[in-house]
Short mmCIF file of C-alpha atoms and ligand atoms in Angstrom, two decimals:
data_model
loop_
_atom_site.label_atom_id
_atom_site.label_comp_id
_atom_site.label_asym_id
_atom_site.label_seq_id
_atom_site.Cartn_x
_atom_site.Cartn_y
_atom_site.Cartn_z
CA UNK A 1 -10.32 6.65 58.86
CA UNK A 2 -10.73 10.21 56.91
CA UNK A 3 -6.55 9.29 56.93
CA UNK A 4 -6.77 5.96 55.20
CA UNK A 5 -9.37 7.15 52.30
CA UNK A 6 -7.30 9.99 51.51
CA UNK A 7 -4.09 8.06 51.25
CA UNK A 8 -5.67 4.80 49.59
CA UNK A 9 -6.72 7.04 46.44
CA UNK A 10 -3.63 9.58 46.93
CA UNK A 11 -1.51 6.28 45.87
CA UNK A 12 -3.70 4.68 43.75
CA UNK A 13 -5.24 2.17 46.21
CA UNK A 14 -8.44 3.00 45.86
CA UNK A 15 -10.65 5.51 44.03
CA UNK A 16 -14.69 6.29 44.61
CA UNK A 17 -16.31 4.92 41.68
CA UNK A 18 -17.19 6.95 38.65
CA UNK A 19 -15.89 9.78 40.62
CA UNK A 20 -16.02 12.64 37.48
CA UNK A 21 -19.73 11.62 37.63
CA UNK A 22 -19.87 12.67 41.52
CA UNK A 23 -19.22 8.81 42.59
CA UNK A 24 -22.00 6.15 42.61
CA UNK A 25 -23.58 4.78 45.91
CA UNK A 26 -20.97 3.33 47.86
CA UNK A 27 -18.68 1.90 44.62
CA UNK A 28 -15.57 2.01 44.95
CA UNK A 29 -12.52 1.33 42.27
CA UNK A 30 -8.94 -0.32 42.89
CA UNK A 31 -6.06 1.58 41.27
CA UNK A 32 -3.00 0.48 40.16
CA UNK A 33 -1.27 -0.51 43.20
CA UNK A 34 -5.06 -1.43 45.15
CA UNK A 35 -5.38 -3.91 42.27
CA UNK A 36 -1.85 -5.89 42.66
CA UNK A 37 -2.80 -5.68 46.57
CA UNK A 38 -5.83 -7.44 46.20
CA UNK A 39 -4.33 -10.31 44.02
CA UNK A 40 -1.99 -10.92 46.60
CA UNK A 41 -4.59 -11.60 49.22
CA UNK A 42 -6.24 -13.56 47.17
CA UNK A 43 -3.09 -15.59 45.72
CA UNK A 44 -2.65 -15.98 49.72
CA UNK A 45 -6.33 -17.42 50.97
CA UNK A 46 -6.20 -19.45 47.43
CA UNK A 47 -2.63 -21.12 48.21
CA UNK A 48 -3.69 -21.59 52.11
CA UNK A 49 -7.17 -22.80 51.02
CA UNK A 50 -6.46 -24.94 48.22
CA UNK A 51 -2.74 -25.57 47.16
CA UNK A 52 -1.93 -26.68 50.67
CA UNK A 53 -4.35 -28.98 51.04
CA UNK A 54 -5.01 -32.21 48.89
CA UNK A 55 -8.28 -32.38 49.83
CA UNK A 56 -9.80 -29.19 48.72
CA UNK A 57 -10.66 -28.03 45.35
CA UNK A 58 -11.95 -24.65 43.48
CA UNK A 59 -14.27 -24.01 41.48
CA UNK A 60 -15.78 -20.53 39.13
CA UNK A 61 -19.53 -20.72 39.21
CA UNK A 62 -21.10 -17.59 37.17
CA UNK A 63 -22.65 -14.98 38.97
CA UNK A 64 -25.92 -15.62 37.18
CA UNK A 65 -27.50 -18.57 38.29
CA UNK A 66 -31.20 -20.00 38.54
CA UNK A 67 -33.67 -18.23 40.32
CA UNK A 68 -34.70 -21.35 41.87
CA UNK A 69 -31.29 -21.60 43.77
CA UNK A 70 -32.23 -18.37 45.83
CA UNK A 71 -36.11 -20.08 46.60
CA UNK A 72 -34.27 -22.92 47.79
CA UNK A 73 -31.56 -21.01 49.77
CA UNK A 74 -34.23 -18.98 51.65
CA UNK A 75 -32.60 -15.66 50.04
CA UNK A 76 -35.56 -14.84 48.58
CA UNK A 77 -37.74 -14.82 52.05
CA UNK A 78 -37.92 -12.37 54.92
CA UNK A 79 -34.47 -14.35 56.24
CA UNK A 80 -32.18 -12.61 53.82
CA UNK A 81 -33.65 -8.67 54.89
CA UNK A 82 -32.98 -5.38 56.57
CA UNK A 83 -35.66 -4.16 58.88
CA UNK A 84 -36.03 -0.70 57.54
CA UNK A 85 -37.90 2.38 58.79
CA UNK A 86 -38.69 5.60 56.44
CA UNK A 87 -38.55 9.27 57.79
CA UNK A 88 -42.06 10.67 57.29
CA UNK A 89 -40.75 13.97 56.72
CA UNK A 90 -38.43 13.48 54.35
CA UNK A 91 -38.74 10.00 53.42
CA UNK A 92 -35.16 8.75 53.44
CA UNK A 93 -34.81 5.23 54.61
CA UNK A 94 -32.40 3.55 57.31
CA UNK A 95 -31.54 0.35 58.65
CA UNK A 96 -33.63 -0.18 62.01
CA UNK A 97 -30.22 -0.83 64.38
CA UNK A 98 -28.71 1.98 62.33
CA UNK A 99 -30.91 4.88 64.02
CA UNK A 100 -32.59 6.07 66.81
CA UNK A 101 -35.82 7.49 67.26
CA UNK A 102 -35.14 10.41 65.27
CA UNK A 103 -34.57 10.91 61.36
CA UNK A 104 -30.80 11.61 61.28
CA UNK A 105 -31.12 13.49 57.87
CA UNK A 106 -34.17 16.05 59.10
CA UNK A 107 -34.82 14.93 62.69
CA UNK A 108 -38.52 13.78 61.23
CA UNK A 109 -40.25 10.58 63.11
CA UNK A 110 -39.79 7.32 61.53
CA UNK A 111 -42.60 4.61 60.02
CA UNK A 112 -43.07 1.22 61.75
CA UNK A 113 -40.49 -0.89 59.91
CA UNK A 114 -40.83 -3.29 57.03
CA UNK A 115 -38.42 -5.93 55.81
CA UNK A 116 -36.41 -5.21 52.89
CA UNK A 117 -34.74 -8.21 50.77
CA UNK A 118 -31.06 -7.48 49.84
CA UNK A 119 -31.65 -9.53 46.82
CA UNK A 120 -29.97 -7.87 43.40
CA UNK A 121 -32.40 -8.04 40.93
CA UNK A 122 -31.99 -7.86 37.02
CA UNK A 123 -33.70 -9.20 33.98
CA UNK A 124 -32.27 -12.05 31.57
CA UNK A 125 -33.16 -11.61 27.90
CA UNK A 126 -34.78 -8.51 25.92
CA UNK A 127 -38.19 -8.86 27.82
CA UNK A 128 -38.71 -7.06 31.15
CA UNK A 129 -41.30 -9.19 32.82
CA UNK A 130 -41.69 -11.53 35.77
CA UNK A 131 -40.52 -14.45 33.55
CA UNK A 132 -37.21 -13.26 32.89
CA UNK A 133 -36.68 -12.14 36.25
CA UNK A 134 -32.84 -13.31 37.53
CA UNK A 135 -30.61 -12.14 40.82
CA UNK A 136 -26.84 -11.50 41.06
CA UNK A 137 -25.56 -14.17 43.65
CA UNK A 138 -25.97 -12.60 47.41
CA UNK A 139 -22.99 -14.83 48.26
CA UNK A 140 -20.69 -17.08 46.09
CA UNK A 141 -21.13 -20.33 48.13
CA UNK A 142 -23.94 -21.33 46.74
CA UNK A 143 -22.97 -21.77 43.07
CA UNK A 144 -20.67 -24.82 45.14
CA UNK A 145 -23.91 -26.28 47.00
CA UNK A 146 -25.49 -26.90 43.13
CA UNK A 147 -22.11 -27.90 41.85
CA UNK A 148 -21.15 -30.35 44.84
CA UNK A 149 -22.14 -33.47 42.71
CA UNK A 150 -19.98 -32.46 39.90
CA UNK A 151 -17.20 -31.90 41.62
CA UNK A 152 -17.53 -34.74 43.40
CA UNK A 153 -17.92 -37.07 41.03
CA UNK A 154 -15.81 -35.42 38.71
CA UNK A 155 -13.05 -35.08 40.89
CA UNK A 156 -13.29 -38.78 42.68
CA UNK A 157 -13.67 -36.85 45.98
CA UNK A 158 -15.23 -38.66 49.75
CA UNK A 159 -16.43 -37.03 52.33
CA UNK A 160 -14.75 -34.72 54.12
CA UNK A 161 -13.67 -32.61 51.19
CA UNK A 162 -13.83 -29.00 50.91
CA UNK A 163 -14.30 -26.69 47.55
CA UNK A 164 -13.31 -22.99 47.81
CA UNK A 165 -14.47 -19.85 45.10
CA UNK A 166 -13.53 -16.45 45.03
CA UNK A 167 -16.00 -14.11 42.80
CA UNK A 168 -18.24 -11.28 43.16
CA UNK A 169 -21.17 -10.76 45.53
CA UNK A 170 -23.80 -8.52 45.58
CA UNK A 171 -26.76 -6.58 48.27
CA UNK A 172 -28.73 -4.32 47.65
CA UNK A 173 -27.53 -2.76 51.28
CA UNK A 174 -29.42 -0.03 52.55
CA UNK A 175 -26.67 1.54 54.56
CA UNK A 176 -23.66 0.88 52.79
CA UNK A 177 -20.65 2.74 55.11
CA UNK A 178 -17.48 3.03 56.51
CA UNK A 179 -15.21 3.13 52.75
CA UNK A 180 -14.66 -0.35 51.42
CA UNK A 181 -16.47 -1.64 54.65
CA UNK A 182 -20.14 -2.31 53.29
CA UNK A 183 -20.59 -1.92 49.97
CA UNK A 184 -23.50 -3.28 47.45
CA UNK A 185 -21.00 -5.05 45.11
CA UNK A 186 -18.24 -6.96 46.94
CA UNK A 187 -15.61 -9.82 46.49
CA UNK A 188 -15.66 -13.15 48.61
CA UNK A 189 -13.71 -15.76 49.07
CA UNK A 190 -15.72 -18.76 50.51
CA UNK A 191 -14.33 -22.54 51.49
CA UNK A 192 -16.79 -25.18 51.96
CA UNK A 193 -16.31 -28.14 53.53
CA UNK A 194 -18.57 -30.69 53.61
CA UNK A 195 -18.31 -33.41 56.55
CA UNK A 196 -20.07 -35.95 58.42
CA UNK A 197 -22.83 -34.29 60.49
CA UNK A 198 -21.07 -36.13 63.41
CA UNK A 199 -18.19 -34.72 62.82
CA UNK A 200 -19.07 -31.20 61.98
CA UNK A 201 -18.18 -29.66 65.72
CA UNK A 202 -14.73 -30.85 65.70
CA UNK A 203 -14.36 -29.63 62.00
CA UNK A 204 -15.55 -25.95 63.23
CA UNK A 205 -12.73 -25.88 65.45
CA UNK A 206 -10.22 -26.81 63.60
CA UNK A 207 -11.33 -24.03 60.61
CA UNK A 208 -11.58 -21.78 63.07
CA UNK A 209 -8.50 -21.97 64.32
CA UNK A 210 -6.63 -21.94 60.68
CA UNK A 211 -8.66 -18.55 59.97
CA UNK A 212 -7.15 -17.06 62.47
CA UNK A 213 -4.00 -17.90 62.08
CA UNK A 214 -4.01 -16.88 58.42
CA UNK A 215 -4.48 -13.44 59.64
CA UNK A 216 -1.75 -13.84 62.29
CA UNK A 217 0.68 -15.08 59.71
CA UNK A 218 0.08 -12.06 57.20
CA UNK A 219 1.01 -9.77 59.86
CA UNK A 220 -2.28 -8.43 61.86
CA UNK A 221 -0.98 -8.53 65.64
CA UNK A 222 -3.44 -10.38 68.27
CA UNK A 223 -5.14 -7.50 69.96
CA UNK A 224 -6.30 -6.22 67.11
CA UNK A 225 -8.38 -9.59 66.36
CA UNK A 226 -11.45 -11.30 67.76
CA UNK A 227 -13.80 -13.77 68.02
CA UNK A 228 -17.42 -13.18 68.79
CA UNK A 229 -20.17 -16.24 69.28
CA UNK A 230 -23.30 -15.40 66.85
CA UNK A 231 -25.71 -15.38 69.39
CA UNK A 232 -28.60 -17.98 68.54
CA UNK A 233 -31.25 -15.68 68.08
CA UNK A 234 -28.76 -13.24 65.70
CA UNK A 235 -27.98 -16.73 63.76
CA UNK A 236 -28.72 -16.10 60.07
CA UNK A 237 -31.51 -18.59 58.51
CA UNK A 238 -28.86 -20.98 57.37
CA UNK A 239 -26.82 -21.20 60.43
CA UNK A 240 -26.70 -23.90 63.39
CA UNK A 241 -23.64 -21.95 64.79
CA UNK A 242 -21.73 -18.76 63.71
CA UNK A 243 -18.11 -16.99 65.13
CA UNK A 244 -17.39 -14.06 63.64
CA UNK A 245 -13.76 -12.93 63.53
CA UNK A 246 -13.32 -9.78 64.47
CA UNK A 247 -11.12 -6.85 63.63
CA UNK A 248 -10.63 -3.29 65.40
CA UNK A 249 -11.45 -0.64 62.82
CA UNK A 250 -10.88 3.04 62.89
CA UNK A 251 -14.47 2.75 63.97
CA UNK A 252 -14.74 -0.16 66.24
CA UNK A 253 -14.81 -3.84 66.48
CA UNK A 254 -16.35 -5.13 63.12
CA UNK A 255 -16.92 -8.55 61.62
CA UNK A 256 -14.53 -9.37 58.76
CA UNK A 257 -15.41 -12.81 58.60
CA UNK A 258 -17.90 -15.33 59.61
CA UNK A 259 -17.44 -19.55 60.40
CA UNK A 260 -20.41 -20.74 59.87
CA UNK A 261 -21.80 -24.59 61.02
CA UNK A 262 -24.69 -24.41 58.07
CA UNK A 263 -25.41 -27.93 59.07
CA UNK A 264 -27.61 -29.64 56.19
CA UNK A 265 -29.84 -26.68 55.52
CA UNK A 266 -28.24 -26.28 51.69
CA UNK A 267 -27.77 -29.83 50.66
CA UNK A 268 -31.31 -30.44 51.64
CA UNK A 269 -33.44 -27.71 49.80
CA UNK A 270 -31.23 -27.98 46.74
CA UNK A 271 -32.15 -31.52 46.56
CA UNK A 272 -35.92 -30.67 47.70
CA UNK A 273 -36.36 -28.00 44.97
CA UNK A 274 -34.06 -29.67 42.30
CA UNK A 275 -35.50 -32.71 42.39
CA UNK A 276 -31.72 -34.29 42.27
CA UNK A 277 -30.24 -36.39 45.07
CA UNK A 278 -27.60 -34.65 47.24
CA UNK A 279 -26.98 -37.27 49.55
CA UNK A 280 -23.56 -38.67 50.34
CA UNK A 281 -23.22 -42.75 49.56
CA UNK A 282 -20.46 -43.58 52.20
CA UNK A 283 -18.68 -46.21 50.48
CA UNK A 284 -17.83 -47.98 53.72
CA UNK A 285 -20.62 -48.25 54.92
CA UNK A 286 -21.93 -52.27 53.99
CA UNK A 287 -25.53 -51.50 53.08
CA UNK A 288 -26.30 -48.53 50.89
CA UNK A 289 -29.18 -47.01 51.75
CA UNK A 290 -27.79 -47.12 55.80
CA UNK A 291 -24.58 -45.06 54.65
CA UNK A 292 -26.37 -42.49 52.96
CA UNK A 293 -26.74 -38.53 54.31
CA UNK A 294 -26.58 -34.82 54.05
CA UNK A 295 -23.08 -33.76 54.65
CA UNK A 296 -22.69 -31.01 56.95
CA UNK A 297 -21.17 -27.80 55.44
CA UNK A 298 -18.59 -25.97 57.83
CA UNK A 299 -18.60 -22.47 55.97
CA UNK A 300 -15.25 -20.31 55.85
CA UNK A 301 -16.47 -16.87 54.30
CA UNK A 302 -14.37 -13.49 54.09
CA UNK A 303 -14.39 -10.47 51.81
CA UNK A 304 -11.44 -9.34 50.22
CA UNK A 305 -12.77 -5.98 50.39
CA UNK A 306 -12.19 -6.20 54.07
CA UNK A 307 -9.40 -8.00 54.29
CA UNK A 308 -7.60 -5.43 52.49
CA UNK A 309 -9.56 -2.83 54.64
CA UNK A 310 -7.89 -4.54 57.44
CA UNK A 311 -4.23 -5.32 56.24
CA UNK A 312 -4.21 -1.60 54.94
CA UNK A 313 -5.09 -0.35 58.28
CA UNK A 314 -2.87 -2.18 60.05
CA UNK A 315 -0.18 -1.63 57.93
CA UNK A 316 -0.88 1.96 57.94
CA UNK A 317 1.95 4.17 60.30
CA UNK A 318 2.50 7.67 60.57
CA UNK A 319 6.33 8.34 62.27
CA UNK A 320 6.51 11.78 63.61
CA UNK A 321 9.61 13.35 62.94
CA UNK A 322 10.86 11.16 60.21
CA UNK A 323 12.92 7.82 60.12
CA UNK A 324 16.46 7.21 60.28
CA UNK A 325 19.54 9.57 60.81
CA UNK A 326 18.42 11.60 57.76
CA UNK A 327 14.87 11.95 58.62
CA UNK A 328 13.75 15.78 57.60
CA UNK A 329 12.01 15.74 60.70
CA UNK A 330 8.64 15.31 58.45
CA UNK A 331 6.03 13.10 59.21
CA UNK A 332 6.60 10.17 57.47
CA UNK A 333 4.57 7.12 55.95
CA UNK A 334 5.23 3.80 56.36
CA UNK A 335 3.14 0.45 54.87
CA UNK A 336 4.44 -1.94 57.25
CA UNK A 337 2.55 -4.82 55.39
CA UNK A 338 3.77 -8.37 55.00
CA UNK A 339 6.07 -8.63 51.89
CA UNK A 340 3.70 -11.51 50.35
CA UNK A 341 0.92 -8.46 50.20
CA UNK A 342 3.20 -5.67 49.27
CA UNK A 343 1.74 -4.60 46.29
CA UNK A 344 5.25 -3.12 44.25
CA UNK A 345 8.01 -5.68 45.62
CA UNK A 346 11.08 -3.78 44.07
CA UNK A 347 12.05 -0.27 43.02
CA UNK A 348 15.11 0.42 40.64
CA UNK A 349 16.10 3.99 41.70
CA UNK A 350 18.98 5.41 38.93
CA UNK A 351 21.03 7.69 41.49
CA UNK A 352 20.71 10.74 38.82
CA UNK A 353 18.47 10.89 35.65
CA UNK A 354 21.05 12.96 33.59
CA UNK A 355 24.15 10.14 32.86
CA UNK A 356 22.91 8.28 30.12
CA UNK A 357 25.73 5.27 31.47
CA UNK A 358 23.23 4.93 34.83
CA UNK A 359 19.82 5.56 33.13
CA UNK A 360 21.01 2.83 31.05
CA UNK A 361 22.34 0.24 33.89
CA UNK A 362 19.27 0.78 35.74
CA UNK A 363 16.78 0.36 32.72
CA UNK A 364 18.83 -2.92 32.25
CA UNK A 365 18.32 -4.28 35.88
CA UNK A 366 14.63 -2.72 35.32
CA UNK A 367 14.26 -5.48 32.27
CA UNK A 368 15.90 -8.10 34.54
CA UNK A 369 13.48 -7.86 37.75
CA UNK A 370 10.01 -7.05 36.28
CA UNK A 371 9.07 -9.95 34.58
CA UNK A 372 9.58 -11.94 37.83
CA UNK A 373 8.30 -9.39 40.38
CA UNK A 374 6.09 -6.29 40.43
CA UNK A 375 8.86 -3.69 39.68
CA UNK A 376 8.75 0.41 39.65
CA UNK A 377 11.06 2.39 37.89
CA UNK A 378 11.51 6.33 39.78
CA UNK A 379 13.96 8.33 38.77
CA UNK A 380 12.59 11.90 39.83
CA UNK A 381 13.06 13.55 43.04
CA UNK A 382 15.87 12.98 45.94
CA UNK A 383 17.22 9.52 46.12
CA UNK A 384 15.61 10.16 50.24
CA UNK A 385 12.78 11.53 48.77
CA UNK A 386 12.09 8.38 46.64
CA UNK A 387 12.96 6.56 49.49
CA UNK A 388 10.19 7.71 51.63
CA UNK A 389 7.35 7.68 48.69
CA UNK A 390 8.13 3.89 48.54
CA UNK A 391 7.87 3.59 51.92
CA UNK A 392 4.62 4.78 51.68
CA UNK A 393 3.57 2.11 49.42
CA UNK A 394 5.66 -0.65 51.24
CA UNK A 395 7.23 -1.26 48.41
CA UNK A 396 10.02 -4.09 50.11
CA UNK A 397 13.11 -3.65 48.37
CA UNK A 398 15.04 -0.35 46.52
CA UNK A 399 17.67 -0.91 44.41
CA UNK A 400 20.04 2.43 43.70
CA UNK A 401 22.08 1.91 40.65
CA UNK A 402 25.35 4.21 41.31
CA UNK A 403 28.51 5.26 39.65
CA UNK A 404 30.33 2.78 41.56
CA UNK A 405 27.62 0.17 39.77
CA UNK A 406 29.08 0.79 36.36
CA UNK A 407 32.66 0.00 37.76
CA UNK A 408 31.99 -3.06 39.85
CA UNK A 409 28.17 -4.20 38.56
CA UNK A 410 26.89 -4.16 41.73
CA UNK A 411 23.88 -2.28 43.07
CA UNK A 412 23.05 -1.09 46.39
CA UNK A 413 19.71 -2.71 48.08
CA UNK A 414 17.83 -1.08 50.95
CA UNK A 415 15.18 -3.02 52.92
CA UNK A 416 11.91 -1.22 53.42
CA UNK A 417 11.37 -2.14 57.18
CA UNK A 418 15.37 -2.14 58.34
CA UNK A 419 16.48 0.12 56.14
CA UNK A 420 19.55 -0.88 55.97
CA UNK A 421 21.61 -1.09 52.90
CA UNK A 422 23.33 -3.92 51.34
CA UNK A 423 25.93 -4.28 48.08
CA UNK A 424 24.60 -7.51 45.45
CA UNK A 425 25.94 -7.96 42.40
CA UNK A 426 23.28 -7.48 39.27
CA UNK A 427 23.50 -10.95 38.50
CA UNK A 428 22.85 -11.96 41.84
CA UNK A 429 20.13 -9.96 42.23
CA UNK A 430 17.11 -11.97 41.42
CA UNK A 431 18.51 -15.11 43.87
CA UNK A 432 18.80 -12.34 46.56
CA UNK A 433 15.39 -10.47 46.19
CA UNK A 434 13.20 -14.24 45.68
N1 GAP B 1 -21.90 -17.30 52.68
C1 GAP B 1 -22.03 -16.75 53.96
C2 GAP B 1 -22.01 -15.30 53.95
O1 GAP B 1 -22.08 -14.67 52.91
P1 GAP B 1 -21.91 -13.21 55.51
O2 GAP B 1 -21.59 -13.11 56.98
O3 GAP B 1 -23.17 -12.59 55.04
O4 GAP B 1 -21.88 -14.76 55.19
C3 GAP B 1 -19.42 -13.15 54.80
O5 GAP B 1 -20.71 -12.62 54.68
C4 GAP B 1 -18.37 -12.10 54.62
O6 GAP B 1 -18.58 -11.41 53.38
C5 GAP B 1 -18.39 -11.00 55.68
O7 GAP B 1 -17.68 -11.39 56.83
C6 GAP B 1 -17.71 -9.88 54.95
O8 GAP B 1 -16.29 -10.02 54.98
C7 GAP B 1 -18.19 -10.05 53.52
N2 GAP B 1 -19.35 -9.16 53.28
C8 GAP B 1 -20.66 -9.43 53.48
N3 GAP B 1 -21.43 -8.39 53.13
C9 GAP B 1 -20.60 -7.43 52.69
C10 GAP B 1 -20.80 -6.09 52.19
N4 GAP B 1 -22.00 -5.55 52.04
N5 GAP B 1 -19.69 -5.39 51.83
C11 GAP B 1 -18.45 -5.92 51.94
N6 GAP B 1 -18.22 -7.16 52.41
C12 GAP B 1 -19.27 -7.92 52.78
#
């Protein structure tokens, strides 16, 4: 673990938030190469979620929203809190499951507990008071439950359909922990799909089983993912039936995203507080009134915090002694992460830095690759040196520009994972690398 934080900000993954400041409960900040990392997961759940399928759509909602929405969710109720106890001693305060009997901070005995809503809270306007009172959204899925009509409607959609948003999130956790693990402000990226209630079982399933095989298909090997049945008395206030899938942490088996049957529970209380009619008309049905209902909601949810937690961990390698017959018999690192996630696809390495005839070739192929592919230009240190700090990135592809490129115009390319080396010709370079 220790490992992975020190590397993540080492290579500009990820940075503790206004670090200069001494850092800021549990915030973290993506670097450079953290930031292009994340946008590939997200470009990945986006095209699984909604470019391959006709029948789902996206949607933005703002993280603001009406403080009604989180009445009618049951947010704002003793469903969406931490039991928390409070040292007597010294007063610091811990989740319930988090501790024993003892005060881990002073060793002081601990208060009954109370419940403690996660709920953000801000203000809306210059006055302070009850009135202006708003939340930042606790999860994103719920700016789609008050915008199913309109997409509906707007998008001539029947039942089942599903609508998927990535954005922001935000608890007020009281033991944020384990790096980018649990954290207070987080990403999400949430697909709803809304289904007959009859159906709803056989729609779990099948959601289920794409989930995991996302996860399978960006690289994250099968013992090092699982499934765990929400028992029903752990089943949050929404829920009819929850799996979490599971991955193995430096710290243990953690949940890194929940499948959730929500059954009508949203649907219902946004029509009961809002006054507007959420039911589904099923056009085939012959008499109106008979073919109306609640759609069932079969939840996908997963933060891209953890996600990249996970593919950065399992990407992660160590190799004692070096790769390759001119290993310095170093330790070396290696990001073995899928090439769709890599966050720098292509490095153009000029063999020296002092002939002006190579800097020059390999600015050119430089100006050829990056507007079509993240692209690095390194032209300090060992050409094995340079090899090994892209490594360490996973950056997929390193293109040396040598003496014998200004003769023939070809470079040499050496695959990240293989590393073995091929000639292409510069102008066959793009078709090669895509
Ligand atoms: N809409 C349902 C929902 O929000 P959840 O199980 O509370 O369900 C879903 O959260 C996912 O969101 C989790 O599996 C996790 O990946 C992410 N998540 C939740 N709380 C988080 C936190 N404090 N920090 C980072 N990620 C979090």
């Amino acid at each position: 673990m220790q490992k992975l934080v020190s590397f993540s900000k080492r290579r500009g993954f990820i940075f503790p938030s206004s670090e200069i400041y001494g850092g800021f409960g549990s915030c973290y900040d993506y670097g450079p190469l953290g930031v292009e990392m994340r946008k590939n997961i997200k470009d990945a759940w986006w095209s699984s979620m909604t470019r391959g399928k006709d029948d789902i759509v996206g949607i933005d909602a703002s993280i603001l929203m009406n403080p009604k929405i989180w009445e009618a969710s049951g947010h704002l109720s003793a469903g969406f809190a931490d039991e928390l106890v409070e040292c007597k001693k010294c007063h610091h305060r811990f989740r319930e499951d988090f501790v024993k009997d003892k005060c881990p901070d002073c060793g002081g005995s601990f208060t009954k507990s109370k419940k403690f809503n996660l709920m953000m809270k801000t203000f809306v306007g210059p006055v302070e008071d009850d009135a202006s009172v708003a939340y930042l959204r606790a999860e994103t899925c719920q700016g789609i439950y008050v915008n199913f009509k309109n997409v509906m409607q707007s998008m001539r959609k029947k039942v089942p359909f599903g609508i998927a948003q990535i954005g922001k999130a935000f608890r007020n956790e009281i033991n944020p922990k384990d790096f980018i693990f649990r954290t207070r402000e987080f990403e999400q990226m949430e697909m709803q799909w809304f289904c007959p209630p009859k159906d709803a079982d056989k729609f779990f399933e099948y959601w289920l089983k794409k989930r995991l095989n996302w996860y399978y298909d960006l690289g994250i090997s099968k013992k090092n993912l699982r499934t765990y049945e929400v028992p029903k008395k752990e089943l949050a206030h929404y829920a009819k039936r929850a799996v979490d899938i599971e991955y193995k942490f430096p710290f243990g088996w953690k949940e890194i995203e929940g499948v959730h049957n929500r059954g009508d529970w949203d649907l219902s209380n946004h029509d009961k507080h809002s006054g507007e009619d959420l039911k589904y008309e099923d056009p085939s049905c012959a008499k109106a009134t008979a073919g109306k209902y609640y759609p069932y909601v079969i939840e996908t949810s997963v933060g891209v915090d953890r996600s990249m937690f996970t593919f950065l961990a399992e990407a992660y390698q160590e190799i004692e002694g070096g790769r390759g017959k001119n290993a310095k018999k170093e330790m070396e690192i290696v990001l073995n992460i899928d090439k769709r996630l890599a966050p720098v696809k292509v490095a153009v390495l000029p063999l020296v830095k002092n002939n002006p005839e190579i800097v020059k070739k390999a600015r050119q192929v430089y100006d050829l690759l990056r507007a079509d592919m993240v692209c690095l230009y390194d032209e300090s240190g060992s050409i094995g040196r340079r090899y090994r700090r892209l490594d360490e990135i996973g950056c997929v592809s390193a293109i040396t520009v040598d003496f014998d490129s200004l003769e023939d115009d070809s470079v040499t390319v050496r695959d990240r994972d293989t590393m073995k080396q091929k000639r292409v010709k510069i102008d066959k370079l793009l078709e090669f690398l895509s």
